[in-house]
Amino acid sequence: MGEQQRPVAVITGASSGIGLDLAKLFAQGGHDLVLVARNEEALRGVAAECERFGVKAHVLAKDLSDPGAAQEILDELAARGIVVEVLVNNAGFGTHGAFAETKLEEEVGMIQVNIVALIQLTRLFLPGMIARRSGKIMNVASVAGFVPGPYMSVYYATKAFVLSHSVALAQEVKGSGVIVSALCPGPTKTEFQKRAKIAESKLFKKPRSMTSMEVAKAGYEGLMKGKMIVVPGFSNKVIRVASKVMPRGVVARVAGKMNRDR
């Protein structure tokens, strides 16, 4: 196989929302793509859209709730001779409701996708980046990572994990040629809220919600500038600041009110 002509970006959760818009931005930026999600048909549509920019988009239909999926992705790309320059860990979902009443299998599945798969993919691709002294990793966290979140307690905790790990890893790889950036969006108009069953909560009412492209652009530009933490939107920046100065009990009470259904 010949040498790669363009840098390659792997994007998980690429079939819709922020992942889809990030795929478009990386394609416009001259990256070949590896698009990962469960829905192969949707991924093929995204691939066709991105290839209009003159790049190649590979489709990998994988369910990241499967503990073996990350290794399969690495192995398939290695078999094709694809060297990964950018890893975007975007796949994730949320659950909503009182923790004592939510489905345990959904909570555990969310931890697998939001945390375990992200850690697996990062650990598998990072050594190659360090060896080449070139690479970028974007982990999609959330402003939820700054605060405790009643009625979505496990989701908020997974994003706190992602944020903490990303910042720590960014320090570890400083000077190695590898950039690690955590994108921390607030409420965003995507399929996320439908899956989490919170589309009618106060959290997703105007004017707070940003579009997925607004978030994706902020994340893409932040990554390219080497920013460790990217928080798009003024109101979300306020949340970050408030989380530092307000008692955690107060922050949790406010978040709980916002997360409740109308």
Coordinates of N, CA, C and O in Angstrom, one line a residue, residues 63-200:
D63 N -20.1 -1.1 17.5 CA -20.8 -0.7 18.7 C -19.8 -0.6 19.8 O -19.3 -1.6 20.2
L64 N -19.6 0.6 20.3 CA -18.6 0.8 21.3 C -19.0 0.3 22.7 O -18.2 0.3 23.6
S65 N -20.2 -0.2 22.8 CA -20.6 -0.8 24.0 C -20.1 -2.2 24.1 O -20.1 -2.9 25.1
D66 N -19.5 -2.7 23.0 CA -18.8 -4.0 22.9 C -17.4 -3.8 23.4 O -16.7 -3.1 22.8
P67 N -17.0 -4.5 24.4 CA -15.6 -4.3 25.0 C -14.5 -4.6 24.0 O -13.4 -4.1 24.1
G68 N -14.8 -5.4 23.0 CA -13.7 -5.7 22.0 C -13.7 -4.8 20.8 O -12.8 -4.9 19.9
A69 N -14.6 -3.8 20.7 CA -14.7 -2.9 19.5 C -13.4 -2.1 19.3 O -13.0 -1.9 18.1
A70 N -12.9 -1.5 20.3 CA -11.7 -0.6 20.2 C -10.5 -1.4 19.5 O -9.9 -0.9 18.6
Q71 N -10.2 -2.6 20.0 CA -9.2 -3.4 19.5 C -9.4 -3.8 18.0 O -8.5 -3.8 17.2
E72 N -10.7 -4.0 17.7 CA -11.1 -4.4 16.3 C -10.8 -3.2 15.4 O -10.3 -3.3 14.3
I73 N -11.1 -2.0 15.9 CA -10.8 -0.8 15.1 C -9.4 -0.6 14.8 O -8.9 -0.4 13.7
L74 N -8.5 -0.8 15.8 CA -7.1 -0.7 15.7 C -6.6 -1.7 14.7 O -5.8 -1.4 13.8
D75 N -7.0 -2.9 14.8 CA -6.6 -4.0 14.0 C -7.0 -3.8 12.5 O -6.2 -4.1 11.6
E76 N -8.2 -3.4 12.3 CA -8.7 -3.2 10.9 C -7.9 -2.0 10.2 O -7.6 -2.1 9.1
L77 N -7.6 -1.0 11.0 CA -6.9 0.1 10.4 C -5.4 -0.3 10.1 O -4.9 0.1 9.1
A78 N -4.9 -1.0 11.0 CA -3.5 -1.5 10.8 C -3.4 -2.4 9.6 O -2.5 -2.3 8.8
A79 N -4.4 -3.3 9.4 CA -4.5 -4.2 8.3 C -4.6 -3.4 6.9 O -4.1 -3.8 5.9
R80 N -5.2 -2.2 7.0 CA -5.3 -1.4 5.8 C -4.1 -0.4 5.6 O -4.1 0.4 4.7
G81 N -3.2 -0.4 6.6 CA -2.0 0.5 6.5 C -2.4 1.9 6.8 O -1.7 2.8 6.4
I82 N -3.4 2.1 7.6 CA -3.9 3.5 7.9 C -3.2 4.0 9.2 O -3.4 3.4 10.2
V83 N -2.5 5.1 9.1 CA -1.9 5.7 10.2 C -2.8 6.8 10.7 O -3.2 7.7 9.9
V84 N -3.1 6.8 12.0 CA -4.1 7.8 12.5 C -3.3 9.0 13.1 O -2.5 8.9 14.0
E85 N -3.6 10.2 12.6 CA -3.1 11.4 13.1 C -4.0 12.1 14.1 O -3.5 12.7 15.0
V86 N -5.3 11.9 14.0 CA -6.2 12.5 14.9 C -7.2 11.5 15.4 O -7.8 10.7 14.6
L87 N -7.5 11.5 16.7 CA -8.5 10.6 17.3 C -9.5 11.5 18.0 O -9.2 12.3 18.9
V88 N -10.8 11.4 17.5 CA -11.9 12.2 18.1 C -12.8 11.2 18.9 O -13.5 10.5 18.2
N89 N -12.7 11.2 20.2 CA -13.6 10.4 21.0 C -14.9 11.1 21.3 O -15.0 11.8 22.3
N90 N -15.8 11.0 20.4 CA -17.1 11.8 20.5 C -18.2 10.9 20.9 O -19.2 11.4 21.5
A91 N -18.2 9.6 20.7 CA -19.3 8.8 21.0 C -19.7 8.8 22.4 O -18.8 8.8 23.3
G92 N -21.0 8.9 22.7 CA -21.4 8.9 24.1 C -22.9 9.1 24.2 O -23.6 9.5 23.2
F93 N -23.5 8.7 25.3 CA -25.0 9.0 25.5 C -25.2 9.2 26.9 O -24.4 9.0 27.8
G94 N -26.5 9.6 27.2 CA -26.9 9.9 28.6 C -28.1 9.1 29.0 O -28.9 8.7 28.1
T95 N -28.4 9.0 30.3 CA -29.6 8.5 30.8 C -30.2 9.5 31.7 O -29.5 10.4 32.2
H96 N -31.5 9.4 31.9 CA -32.2 10.4 32.8 C -33.1 9.7 33.7 O -33.8 8.8 33.4
G97 N -33.2 10.3 34.9 CA -34.1 9.8 35.9 C -33.4 9.6 37.3 O -32.2 9.7 37.4
A98 N -34.2 9.3 38.3 CA -33.6 9.1 39.6 C -32.8 7.8 39.6 O -33.2 6.8 39.0
F99 N -31.6 7.8 40.1 CA -30.7 6.7 40.0 C -31.3 5.4 40.5 O -31.0 4.3 39.9
A100 N -32.0 5.5 41.5 CA -32.6 4.2 42.1 C -33.7 3.6 41.2 O -34.0 2.4 41.4
E101 N -34.1 4.4 40.1 CA -35.1 3.9 39.2 C -34.7 3.6 37.8 O -35.4 3.0 37.0
T102 N -33.5 4.1 37.5 CA -33.0 3.9 36.1 C -32.6 2.4 35.9 O -32.4 1.7 36.9
K103 N -32.4 2.0 34.6 CA -32.0 0.6 34.3 C -30.5 0.5 34.5 O -29.7 1.2 33.9
L104 N -30.2 -0.5 35.3 CA -28.7 -0.7 35.6 C -27.9 -1.0 34.3 O -26.8 -0.5 34.2
E105 N -28.5 -1.8 33.4 CA -27.8 -2.2 32.2 C -27.5 -0.9 31.4 O -26.5 -0.9 30.7
E106 N -28.4 0.0 31.4 CA -28.2 1.3 30.6 C -27.1 2.1 31.2 O -26.3 2.7 30.5
E107 N -27.1 2.2 32.6 CA -26.0 2.9 33.2 C -24.6 2.3 33.0 O -23.7 3.0 32.7
V108 N -24.6 1.0 33.1 CA -23.3 0.3 32.8 C -22.9 0.4 31.4 O -21.7 0.6 31.1
G109 N -23.8 0.3 30.5 CA -23.5 0.5 29.0 C -23.0 1.9 28.7 O -22.1 2.1 27.9
M110 N -23.6 2.9 29.4 CA -23.1 4.3 29.2 C -21.7 4.4 29.7 O -20.9 5.1 29.1
I111 N -21.3 3.8 30.8 CA -19.9 3.8 31.3 C -19.0 3.2 30.3 O -17.9 3.7 30.0
Q112 N -19.5 2.1 29.7 CA -18.6 1.4 28.7 C -18.4 2.3 27.5 O -17.2 2.4 27.0
V113 N -19.4 3.0 27.0 CA -19.2 3.9 25.8 C -18.5 5.2 26.2 O -17.5 5.6 25.5
N114 N -19.0 5.8 27.2 CA -18.5 7.2 27.6 C -17.1 7.2 28.1 O -16.3 8.1 28.0
I115 N -16.7 6.1 28.8 CA -15.4 6.0 29.5 C -14.5 4.9 29.0 O -13.4 5.2 28.5
V116 N -15.0 3.7 29.1 CA -14.1 2.5 28.8 C -13.6 2.5 27.3 O -12.4 2.4 27.0
A117 N -14.5 2.7 26.4 CA -14.1 2.7 25.0 C -13.2 3.9 24.7 O -12.2 3.7 23.9
L118 N -13.5 5.1 25.3 CA -12.6 6.2 25.1 C -11.2 5.9 25.6 O -10.2 6.2 24.9
I119 N -11.1 5.3 26.8 CA -9.8 4.9 27.3 C -9.1 3.9 26.5 O -7.9 4.0 26.2
Q120 N -9.8 2.9 26.0 CA -9.2 1.9 25.2 C -8.7 2.5 23.9 O -7.5 2.2 23.5
L121 N -9.5 3.3 23.2 CA -9.0 3.8 21.9 C -7.8 4.8 22.1 O -6.9 4.7 21.3
T122 N -7.9 5.6 23.1 CA -6.8 6.5 23.4 C -5.5 5.7 23.7 O -4.4 6.0 23.2
R123 N -5.6 4.7 24.5 CA -4.4 3.9 24.9 C -3.9 3.2 23.7 O -2.6 3.0 23.6
L124 N -4.7 2.7 22.8 CA -4.3 2.0 21.7 C -3.6 2.8 20.6 O -2.6 2.4 20.0
F125 N -4.1 4.1 20.4 CA -3.5 4.9 19.3 C -2.4 5.9 19.8 O -1.6 6.3 19.0
L126 N -2.4 6.2 21.1 CA -1.5 7.2 21.6 C 0.0 6.8 21.4 O 0.8 7.6 21.0
P127 N 0.4 5.6 21.7 CA 1.8 5.2 21.6 C 2.4 5.5 20.2 O 3.5 6.0 20.0
G128 N 1.6 5.2 19.1 CA 2.0 5.5 17.8 C 2.2 7.0 17.5 O 3.2 7.4 16.8
M129 N 1.3 7.8 18.1 CA 1.4 9.3 18.0 C 2.7 9.7 18.6 O 3.4 10.6 18.1
I130 N 3.0 9.2 19.8 CA 4.2 9.7 20.6 C 5.4 9.2 19.8 O 6.4 10.0 19.7
A131 N 5.4 8.0 19.2 CA 6.6 7.6 18.5 C 6.8 8.4 17.2 O 8.0 8.7 16.9
R132 N 5.7 8.9 16.6 CA 5.9 9.8 15.4 C 6.1 11.2 15.8 O 6.3 12.1 14.9
R133 N 5.9 11.5 17.1 CA 6.0 12.9 17.6 C 5.0 13.8 16.9 O 5.2 15.0 16.6
S134 N 3.8 13.2 16.6 CA 2.7 14.0 15.9 C 1.4 13.3 16.1 O 1.2 12.1 15.9
G135 N 0.4 14.1 16.6 CA -0.9 13.5 16.8 C -1.8 14.5 17.6 O -1.3 15.4 18.3
K136 N -3.1 14.3 17.5 CA -4.1 15.1 18.2 C -5.2 14.2 18.7 O -5.6 13.3 18.0
I137 N -5.6 14.4 19.9 CA -6.7 13.7 20.5 C -7.7 14.7 21.0 O -7.4 15.6 21.8
M138 N -9.0 14.6 20.6 CA -10.1 15.4 21.1 C -11.0 14.4 21.8 O -11.6 13.5 21.3
N139 N -11.2 14.7 23.1 CA -12.2 14.0 23.9 C -13.4 14.9 24.2 O -13.2 16.0 24.7
V140 N -14.6 14.4 23.7 CA -15.8 15.2 23.9 C -16.3 15.0 25.3 O -16.9 13.9 25.6
A141 N -16.1 15.9 26.2 CA -16.6 15.9 27.6 C -17.9 16.6 27.6 O -18.8 16.5 26.8
S142 N -18.0 17.6 28.6 CA -19.3 18.4 28.7 C -19.1 19.3 29.8 O -18.3 19.1 30.7
V143 N -19.9 20.4 29.8 CA -19.9 21.3 31.0 C -20.4 20.5 32.2 O -20.2 20.8 33.4
A144 N -21.1 19.4 31.9 CA -21.6 18.5 33.0 C -20.4 17.9 33.8 O -20.5 17.5 34.9
G145 N -19.2 17.9 33.1 CA -18.0 17.4 33.8 C -17.5 18.3 34.9 O -16.7 17.9 35.8
F146 N -18.0 19.5 35.0 CA -17.6 20.5 36.0 C -18.5 20.4 37.3 O -18.1 21.0 38.3
V147 N -19.7 19.8 37.2 CA -20.7 19.8 38.3 C -21.3 18.5 38.5 O -21.3 17.6 37.6
P148 N -21.8 18.3 39.7 CA -22.6 17.1 40.0 C -24.0 17.2 39.4 O -24.5 18.4 39.4
G149 N -24.6 16.2 38.9 CA -25.9 16.3 38.2 C -27.0 15.4 38.6 O -27.1 14.3 38.0
P150 N -27.8 15.7 39.6 CA -28.9 14.9 40.0 C -29.8 14.6 38.8 O -30.0 15.4 37.9
Y151 N -30.4 13.4 38.8 CA -31.2 12.9 37.8 C -30.5 12.5 36.5 O -31.1 12.0 35.5
M152 N -29.2 12.8 36.4 CA -28.3 12.3 35.4 C -27.0 12.0 36.0 O -25.9 12.3 35.4
S153 N -27.0 11.5 37.2 CA -25.8 11.5 38.0 C -24.6 10.7 37.4 O -23.5 11.1 37.5
V154 N -24.9 9.5 36.8 CA -23.8 8.7 36.2 C -23.3 9.4 34.9 O -22.1 9.4 34.7
Y155 N -24.2 10.0 34.1 CA -23.7 10.7 32.9 C -22.8 11.8 33.3 O -21.7 12.0 32.7
Y156 N -23.2 12.7 34.3 CA -22.3 13.8 34.7 C -21.0 13.2 35.2 O -19.9 13.8 35.0
A157 N -21.0 12.1 35.9 CA -19.8 11.5 36.5 C -18.9 11.0 35.3 O -17.7 11.1 35.4
T158 N -19.5 10.4 34.3 CA -18.6 10.0 33.2 C -17.9 11.2 32.5 O -16.8 11.1 32.1
K159 N -18.6 12.3 32.4 CA -18.0 13.4 31.8 C -16.9 14.1 32.7 O -15.9 14.7 32.2
A160 N -17.1 14.0 34.0 CA -16.1 14.5 34.9 C -14.8 13.6 34.8 O -13.7 14.1 34.8
F161 N -15.0 12.3 34.6 CA -13.9 11.4 34.3 C -13.2 11.8 33.1 O -11.9 11.9 33.0
V162 N -13.9 12.0 32.0 CA -13.3 12.3 30.7 C -12.5 13.6 30.8 O -11.4 13.7 30.3
L163 N -13.1 14.6 31.4 CA -12.4 15.9 31.6 C -11.1 15.8 32.4 O -10.1 16.3 32.0
S164 N -11.2 15.1 33.5 CA -10.1 14.9 34.4 C -8.9 14.2 33.7 O -7.8 14.5 33.7
H165 N -9.3 13.1 33.1 CA -8.3 12.3 32.3 C -7.7 13.1 31.2 O -6.4 13.0 31.0
S166 N -8.5 13.8 30.5 CA -7.9 14.6 29.3 C -6.9 15.6 29.8 O -5.9 15.8 29.2
V167 N -7.2 16.4 30.9 CA -6.3 17.4 31.4 C -5.0 16.7 31.9 O -3.9 17.2 31.6
A168 N -5.2 15.6 32.6 CA -4.0 14.9 33.1 C -3.1 14.4 31.9 O -1.9 14.6 31.9
L169 N -3.8 13.8 30.9 CA -3.0 13.3 29.8 C -2.4 14.4 29.0 O -1.2 14.2 28.5
A170 N -3.0 15.5 28.9 CA -2.4 16.7 28.2 C -1.1 17.1 28.8 O -0.2 17.5 28.1
Q171 N -1.1 17.0 30.1 CA 0.2 17.4 30.8 C 1.2 16.3 30.6 O 2.4 16.6 30.4
E172 N 0.8 15.0 30.6 CA 1.8 13.9 30.4 C 2.5 14.0 29.1 O 3.7 13.7 29.0
V173 N 1.7 14.4 28.0 CA 2.3 14.4 26.7 C 2.9 15.7 26.2 O 3.3 15.9 25.1
K174 N 2.9 16.7 27.1 CA 3.4 18.0 26.8 C 4.8 17.9 26.3 O 5.7 17.2 26.9
G175 N 5.1 18.5 25.1 CA 6.4 18.4 24.5 C 6.7 17.2 23.7 O 7.8 17.1 23.1
S176 N 5.7 16.3 23.6 CA 5.9 15.1 22.8 C 5.4 15.2 21.3 O 5.6 14.3 20.5
G177 N 4.8 16.4 21.0 CA 4.3 16.6 19.7 C 2.8 16.2 19.6 O 2.2 16.3 18.5
V178 N 2.2 15.6 20.7 CA 0.8 15.2 20.7 C 0.0 16.2 21.5 O 0.4 16.7 22.6
I179 N -1.1 16.6 21.0 CA -2.1 17.5 21.7 C -3.3 16.8 22.2 O -3.8 15.9 21.4
V180 N -3.7 17.0 23.4 CA -4.9 16.5 23.9 C -5.8 17.6 24.3 O -5.4 18.5 25.0
S181 N -7.1 17.6 23.8 CA -8.0 18.7 24.1 C -9.4 18.1 24.5 O -9.8 17.1 23.9
A182 N -10.0 18.7 25.5 CA -11.3 18.3 26.0 C -12.3 19.3 25.5 O -12.2 20.5 25.9
L183 N -13.3 18.9 24.7 CA -14.4 19.8 24.3 C -15.5 19.6 25.3 O -16.0 18.5 25.5
C184 N -15.9 20.7 25.9 CA -17.0 20.7 26.9 C -18.2 21.5 26.5 O -18.4 22.7 27.0
P185 N -19.0 21.0 25.6 CA -20.2 21.7 25.3 C -21.3 21.7 26.4 O -21.3 20.8 27.2
G186 N -22.2 22.7 26.3 CA -23.4 22.6 27.1 C -24.5 22.0 26.3 O -24.3 21.2 25.4
P187 N -25.7 22.4 26.7 CA -26.9 21.9 25.9 C -26.8 22.1 24.4 O -26.5 23.3 24.0
T188 N -26.9 21.1 23.6 CA -26.7 21.2 22.2 C -27.8 20.5 21.5 O -28.3 19.5 21.9
K189 N -28.3 21.1 20.4 CA -29.4 20.6 19.6 C -28.9 19.4 18.8 O -28.5 19.5 17.7
T190 N -29.1 18.2 19.4 CA -28.7 16.9 18.7 C -29.7 15.8 19.1 O -30.7 16.1 19.8
E191 N -29.4 14.6 18.7 CA -30.3 13.4 19.0 C -30.0 13.0 20.5 O -30.8 12.2 21.0
F192 N -29.0 13.6 21.1 CA -28.6 13.2 22.5 C -29.8 13.3 23.4 O -30.1 12.4 24.2
Q193 N -30.5 14.5 23.4 CA -31.6 14.7 24.4 C -32.7 13.8 24.2 O -33.4 13.4 25.1
K194 N -33.0 13.3 22.9 CA -34.1 12.4 22.7 C -33.7 11.0 23.3 O -34.5 10.4 23.9
R195 N -32.5 10.6 23.1 CA -32.1 9.3 23.6 C -32.1 9.3 25.2 O -32.4 8.3 25.8
A196 N -31.6 10.5 25.7 CA -31.6 10.6 27.2 C -33.0 10.9 27.8 O -33.1 10.9 29.0
K197 N -34.0 11.1 26.9 CA -35.3 11.4 27.3 C -35.4 12.7 28.1 O -36.1 12.8 29.1
I198 N -34.7 13.7 27.7 CA -34.7 15.0 28.4 C -35.0 16.2 27.5 O -34.6 17.3 27.8
A199 N -35.6 15.9 26.3 CA -35.8 16.9 25.3 C -36.7 18.0 25.9 O -36.7 19.2 25.4
E200 N -37.6 17.7 26.9 CA -38.5 18.7 27.4 C -38.0 19.3 28.7 O -38.7 20.1 29.4

